């Protein structure tokens, strides 16, 4: 049971110890730590976890508690590093065991934070007339913020929500440091990645910057790199009271709440007692210098060279101003058939020959030509329709594609039956496609993509930046192409996954380096140009074999084209997306001629998605 106190930090109810436990003496704690069975991570974790729980529930004076808990830090750091191996560099959702291990690691760090909170409460509650011990309070608050920030990090890297009250207690710790004037005092920490001395203000600001970086939209490795880097970067920012902050600064911290910072417009009528403003213009200026030709300025921020430039650009945008949603989000629940990964989507598109027509019925004898095309899926045959020419139809939404093909009309839950009334595809390829795809329910949708409820048995594992194929209801071989932009665990059995749609269809091709005719052919996707959005013709390929400026040979079923990669549009760790130019003018001209032959049906292009 947690106890309340005027300071605002929750600690367990404490009582006198039974017997003489080792943690009452810091020298015995040191001896205990040395005798831990470090080769057995499970047993060592158990002993640390149980000892921390008992320690935090035992009455002890602040100086002794502080000395004892400092000796827990080394074995906990070792155990945490080994526990990380069970869920770092993996795909999601995690197995039940891996998720429990992640929760254990987070609880260990939370227990450390609780021990330092108990020191803070005891120091301030029993302060003598001559005041509180400044050095002990500084160390306790610094360590408490360190472990609370690790709780946030360990939640984010497994895409779990942050535990309740974490932000509230971070804010309380910083307010206490400000009240006693110790926010800028240096504290050494040998277990920080940089092994540098830092201040309470820096530690606190690192948490603010990290939360503003949209960490649920980044991969685990990116989050870990950024978190370590931000301790130094926080020294290039400033915290102001609400009244004293520069007018252009908008990052607002509500220190009387359990919320992370956010961009807000200033209001003259708001209560400002517990409001702070984070000013980041100096940091942003140095980050922008990283993109200049002046090489000397590239090292002004430590660790910036280790971060991907795409991540740096994203950080500049996120820290500069509030990001507005591009499209209205609508709560709709329907099912989408999803394929995960470049290789899977490529294989499914390749498999997708037009199925044989089903035997005609009396109803079909009276059907129109358009009805017949929809019944047999012929109008959606990728090889017949796909083009790298712009899709400039006025009603076409480039991010959404023909939404009805992938949206509610695909499989509306309210209209679902146990068995479909009409099975369109009746061959082995359909069964293979069904095995390679999974049905997921949408939570909401917008013109830009979907939020999916990622749950079920034997569902595919994913990462942020994973390529997703959304199968069309009208053609098994037609896949809209999307990217996983964010993930967050919603409960013990499911995750919420945000998918941005980047193309309404794709062509399966293979590619190889032009100067290696006998080299390995990589499975790739060609995405069409979308004239209404300015999205160029692009090639999606695995992240490792090709690089900017390389000349490739692109093979489809009929043609070979020579292209040069001219611009990197996206790099996620799973795939790379490149803009390119054709080097074979004859092939490009032939492609345009073929497209002109298909343009006879262009007047009907906006009609297909409206026919239900």
mmCIF file of N, CA and C in Angstrom, residues 169-224:
data_model
loop_
_atom_site.group_PDB
_atom_site.id
_atom_site.type_symbol
_atom_site.label_atom_id
_atom_site.label_comp_id
_atom_site.label_asym_id
_atom_site.label_seq_id
_atom_site.Cartn_x
_atom_site.Cartn_y
_atom_site.Cartn_z
ATOM 1 N N UNK A 169 5.521 12.430 -11.027
ATOM 2 C CA UNK A 169 6.630 12.381 -10.075
ATOM 3 C C UNK A 169 7.907 12.976 -10.662
ATOM 4 N N UNK A 170 8.091 12.875 -11.972
ATOM 5 C CA UNK A 170 9.203 13.582 -12.610
ATOM 6 C C UNK A 170 9.071 15.088 -12.393
ATOM 7 N N UNK A 171 7.853 15.600 -12.613
ATOM 8 C CA UNK A 171 7.622 17.040 -12.433
ATOM 9 C C UNK A 171 7.855 17.451 -10.976
ATOM 10 N N UNK A 172 7.399 16.627 -10.022
ATOM 11 C CA UNK A 172 7.589 16.945 -8.605
ATOM 12 C C UNK A 172 9.076 17.014 -8.277
ATOM 13 N N UNK A 173 9.853 16.047 -8.760
ATOM 14 C CA UNK A 173 11.297 16.049 -8.490
ATOM 15 C C UNK A 173 11.954 17.316 -9.016
ATOM 16 N N UNK A 174 11.570 17.726 -10.222
ATOM 17 C CA UNK A 174 12.188 18.933 -10.778
ATOM 18 C C UNK A 174 11.755 20.182 -10.016
ATOM 19 N N UNK A 175 10.499 20.228 -9.600
ATOM 20 C CA UNK A 175 10.044 21.381 -8.817
ATOM 21 C C UNK A 175 10.795 21.474 -7.495
ATOM 22 N N UNK A 176 11.054 20.319 -6.874
ATOM 23 C CA UNK A 176 11.831 20.325 -5.624
ATOM 24 C C UNK A 176 13.252 20.822 -5.861
ATOM 25 N N UNK A 177 13.860 20.379 -6.963
ATOM 26 C CA UNK A 177 15.218 20.838 -7.274
ATOM 27 C C UNK A 177 15.249 22.343 -7.502
ATOM 28 N N UNK A 178 14.224 22.845 -8.173
ATOM 29 C CA UNK A 178 14.159 24.296 -8.411
ATOM 30 C C UNK A 178 13.954 25.056 -7.106
ATOM 31 N N UNK A 179 13.107 24.523 -6.227
ATOM 32 C CA UNK A 179 12.829 25.193 -4.959
ATOM 33 C C UNK A 179 14.091 25.303 -4.101
ATOM 34 N N UNK A 180 14.926 24.264 -4.122
ATOM 35 C CA UNK A 180 16.125 24.274 -3.282
ATOM 36 C C UNK A 180 17.373 24.722 -4.050
ATOM 37 N N UNK A 181 17.196 25.166 -5.288
ATOM 38 C CA UNK A 181 18.303 25.734 -6.048
ATOM 39 C C UNK A 181 19.411 24.759 -6.384
ATOM 40 N N UNK A 182 19.066 23.507 -6.646
ATOM 41 C CA UNK A 182 20.094 22.501 -6.921
ATOM 42 C C UNK A 182 19.983 21.936 -8.345
ATOM 43 N N UNK A 183 19.155 22.539 -9.177
ATOM 44 C CA UNK A 183 18.929 22.007 -10.518
ATOM 45 C C UNK A 183 20.153 22.012 -11.399
ATOM 46 N N UNK A 184 21.107 22.908 -11.143
ATOM 47 C CA UNK A 184 22.298 23.008 -11.990
ATOM 48 C C UNK A 184 23.537 22.382 -11.356
ATOM 49 N N UNK A 185 23.386 21.715 -10.216
ATOM 50 C CA UNK A 185 24.529 21.065 -9.564
ATOM 51 C C UNK A 185 24.903 19.788 -10.332
ATOM 52 N N UNK A 186 26.210 19.588 -10.540
ATOM 53 C CA UNK A 186 26.700 18.437 -11.284
ATOM 54 C C UNK A 186 26.689 17.173 -10.419
ATOM 55 N N UNK A 187 26.302 16.062 -11.041
ATOM 56 C CA UNK A 187 26.302 14.753 -10.374
ATOM 57 C C UNK A 187 26.955 13.742 -11.308
ATOM 58 N N UNK A 188 27.913 12.989 -10.805
ATOM 59 C CA UNK A 188 28.559 11.939 -11.601
ATOM 60 C C UNK A 188 27.699 10.685 -11.617
ATOM 61 N N UNK A 189 27.679 10.020 -12.771
ATOM 62 C CA UNK A 189 26.930 8.776 -12.891
ATOM 63 C C UNK A 189 27.713 7.809 -13.774
ATOM 64 N N UNK A 190 28.401 6.837 -13.182
ATOM 65 C CA UNK A 190 29.215 5.910 -13.973
ATOM 66 C C UNK A 190 28.399 4.965 -14.852
ATOM 67 N N UNK A 191 27.087 4.900 -14.645
ATOM 68 C CA UNK A 191 26.264 3.980 -15.418
ATOM 69 C C UNK A 191 25.527 4.658 -16.568
ATOM 70 N N UNK A 192 25.792 5.936 -16.776
ATOM 71 C CA UNK A 192 25.304 6.597 -17.979
ATOM 72 C C UNK A 192 26.168 6.169 -19.153
ATOM 73 N N UNK A 193 25.551 6.098 -20.326
ATOM 74 C CA UNK A 193 26.271 5.656 -21.516
ATOM 75 C C UNK A 193 27.486 6.535 -21.788
ATOM 76 N N UNK A 194 27.321 7.836 -21.586
ATOM 77 C CA UNK A 194 28.411 8.770 -21.871
ATOM 78 C C UNK A 194 29.387 8.902 -20.706
ATOM 79 N N UNK A 195 29.023 8.350 -19.556
ATOM 80 C CA UNK A 195 29.845 8.423 -18.347
ATOM 81 C C UNK A 195 30.241 9.868 -18.022
ATOM 82 N N UNK A 196 29.331 10.782 -18.256
ATOM 83 C CA UNK A 196 29.620 12.180 -17.994
ATOM 84 C C UNK A 196 28.791 12.678 -16.822
ATOM 85 N N UNK A 197 29.307 13.735 -16.183
ATOM 86 C CA UNK A 197 28.527 14.377 -15.126
ATOM 87 C C UNK A 197 27.392 15.147 -15.757
ATOM 88 N N UNK A 198 26.257 15.182 -15.070
ATOM 89 C CA UNK A 198 25.095 15.897 -15.590
ATOM 90 C C UNK A 198 24.351 16.535 -14.427
ATOM 91 N N UNK A 199 23.401 17.390 -14.762
ATOM 92 C CA UNK A 199 22.619 18.084 -13.746
ATOM 93 C C UNK A 199 21.202 17.533 -13.701
ATOM 94 N N UNK A 200 20.478 17.901 -12.659
ATOM 95 C CA UNK A 200 19.070 17.528 -12.567
ATOM 96 C C UNK A 200 18.294 18.134 -13.722
ATOM 97 N N UNK A 201 18.587 19.391 -14.058
ATOM 98 C CA UNK A 201 17.896 20.036 -15.179
ATOM 99 C C UNK A 201 18.128 19.277 -16.479
ATOM 100 N N UNK A 202 19.362 18.837 -16.726
ATOM 101 C CA UNK A 202 19.656 18.087 -17.943
ATOM 102 C C UNK A 202 18.903 16.768 -17.978
ATOM 103 N N UNK A 203 18.907 16.060 -16.862
ATOM 104 C CA UNK A 203 18.213 14.770 -16.789
ATOM 105 C C UNK A 203 16.719 14.940 -17.055
ATOM 106 N N UNK A 204 16.148 15.954 -16.469
ATOM 107 C CA UNK A 204 14.717 16.237 -16.641
ATOM 108 C C UNK A 204 14.414 16.652 -18.071
ATOM 109 N N UNK A 205 15.249 17.527 -18.620
ATOM 110 C CA UNK A 205 15.020 18.000 -19.983
ATOM 111 C C UNK A 205 15.158 16.876 -20.992
ATOM 112 N N UNK A 206 16.063 15.929 -20.715
ATOM 113 C CA UNK A 206 16.169 14.770 -21.610
ATOM 114 C C UNK A 206 14.818 14.060 -21.725
ATOM 115 N N UNK A 207 14.129 13.888 -20.610
ATOM 116 C CA UNK A 207 12.810 13.245 -20.647
ATOM 117 C C UNK A 207 11.828 14.048 -21.491
ATOM 118 N N UNK A 208 11.870 15.372 -21.338
ATOM 119 C CA UNK A 208 10.953 16.225 -22.102
ATOM 120 C C UNK A 208 11.210 16.085 -23.596
ATOM 121 N N UNK A 209 12.461 16.185 -24.000
ATOM 122 C CA UNK A 209 12.805 16.084 -25.413
ATOM 123 C C UNK A 209 12.467 14.709 -25.969
ATOM 124 N N UNK A 210 12.720 13.668 -25.195
ATOM 125 C CA UNK A 210 12.459 12.305 -25.659
ATOM 126 C C UNK A 210 10.974 12.094 -25.914
ATOM 127 N N UNK A 211 10.130 12.582 -25.023
ATOM 128 C CA UNK A 211 8.687 12.396 -25.204
ATOM 129 C C UNK A 211 8.172 13.185 -26.399
ATOM 130 N N UNK A 212 8.803 14.329 -26.686
ATOM 131 C CA UNK A 212 8.392 15.150 -27.829
ATOM 132 C C UNK A 212 8.876 14.587 -29.158
ATOM 133 N N UNK A 213 9.733 13.574 -29.108
ATOM 134 C CA UNK A 213 10.298 12.999 -30.332
ATOM 135 C C UNK A 213 9.410 11.920 -30.945
ATOM 136 N N UNK A 214 8.198 11.750 -30.432
ATOM 137 C CA UNK A 214 7.283 10.689 -30.898
ATOM 138 C C UNK A 214 7.984 9.332 -30.912
ATOM 139 N N UNK A 215 8.443 8.863 -29.750
ATOM 140 C CA UNK A 215 9.235 7.625 -29.724
ATOM 141 C C UNK A 215 8.478 6.388 -30.165
ATOM 142 N N UNK A 216 7.148 6.405 -30.092
ATOM 143 C CA UNK A 216 6.391 5.240 -30.553
ATOM 144 C C UNK A 216 6.394 5.124 -32.075
ATOM 145 N N UNK A 217 6.945 6.136 -32.738
ATOM 146 C CA UNK A 217 7.076 6.090 -34.196
ATOM 147 C C UNK A 217 8.487 5.718 -34.636
ATOM 148 N N UNK A 218 9.339 5.368 -33.675
ATOM 149 C CA UNK A 218 10.718 5.018 -34.001
ATOM 150 C C UNK A 218 11.007 3.570 -33.624
ATOM 151 N N UNK A 219 12.067 3.038 -34.211
ATOM 152 C CA UNK A 219 12.511 1.692 -33.883
ATOM 153 C C UNK A 219 13.263 1.685 -32.566
ATOM 154 N N UNK A 220 13.414 0.483 -32.018
ATOM 155 C CA UNK A 220 14.078 0.350 -30.728
ATOM 156 C C UNK A 220 15.484 0.944 -30.751
ATOM 157 N N UNK A 221 16.251 0.616 -31.764
ATOM 158 C CA UNK A 221 17.631 1.099 -31.844
ATOM 159 C C UNK A 221 17.671 2.615 -31.899
ATOM 160 N N UNK A 222 16.761 3.209 -32.669
ATOM 161 C CA UNK A 222 16.713 4.664 -32.767
ATOM 162 C C UNK A 222 16.366 5.298 -31.425
ATOM 163 N N UNK A 223 15.432 4.690 -30.707
ATOM 164 C CA UNK A 223 15.063 5.221 -29.391
ATOM 165 C C UNK A 223 16.226 5.154 -28.405
ATOM 166 N N UNK A 224 16.950 4.048 -28.400
ATOM 167 C CA UNK A 224 18.080 3.910 -27.487
ATOM 168 C C UNK A 224 19.189 4.901 -27.822
#
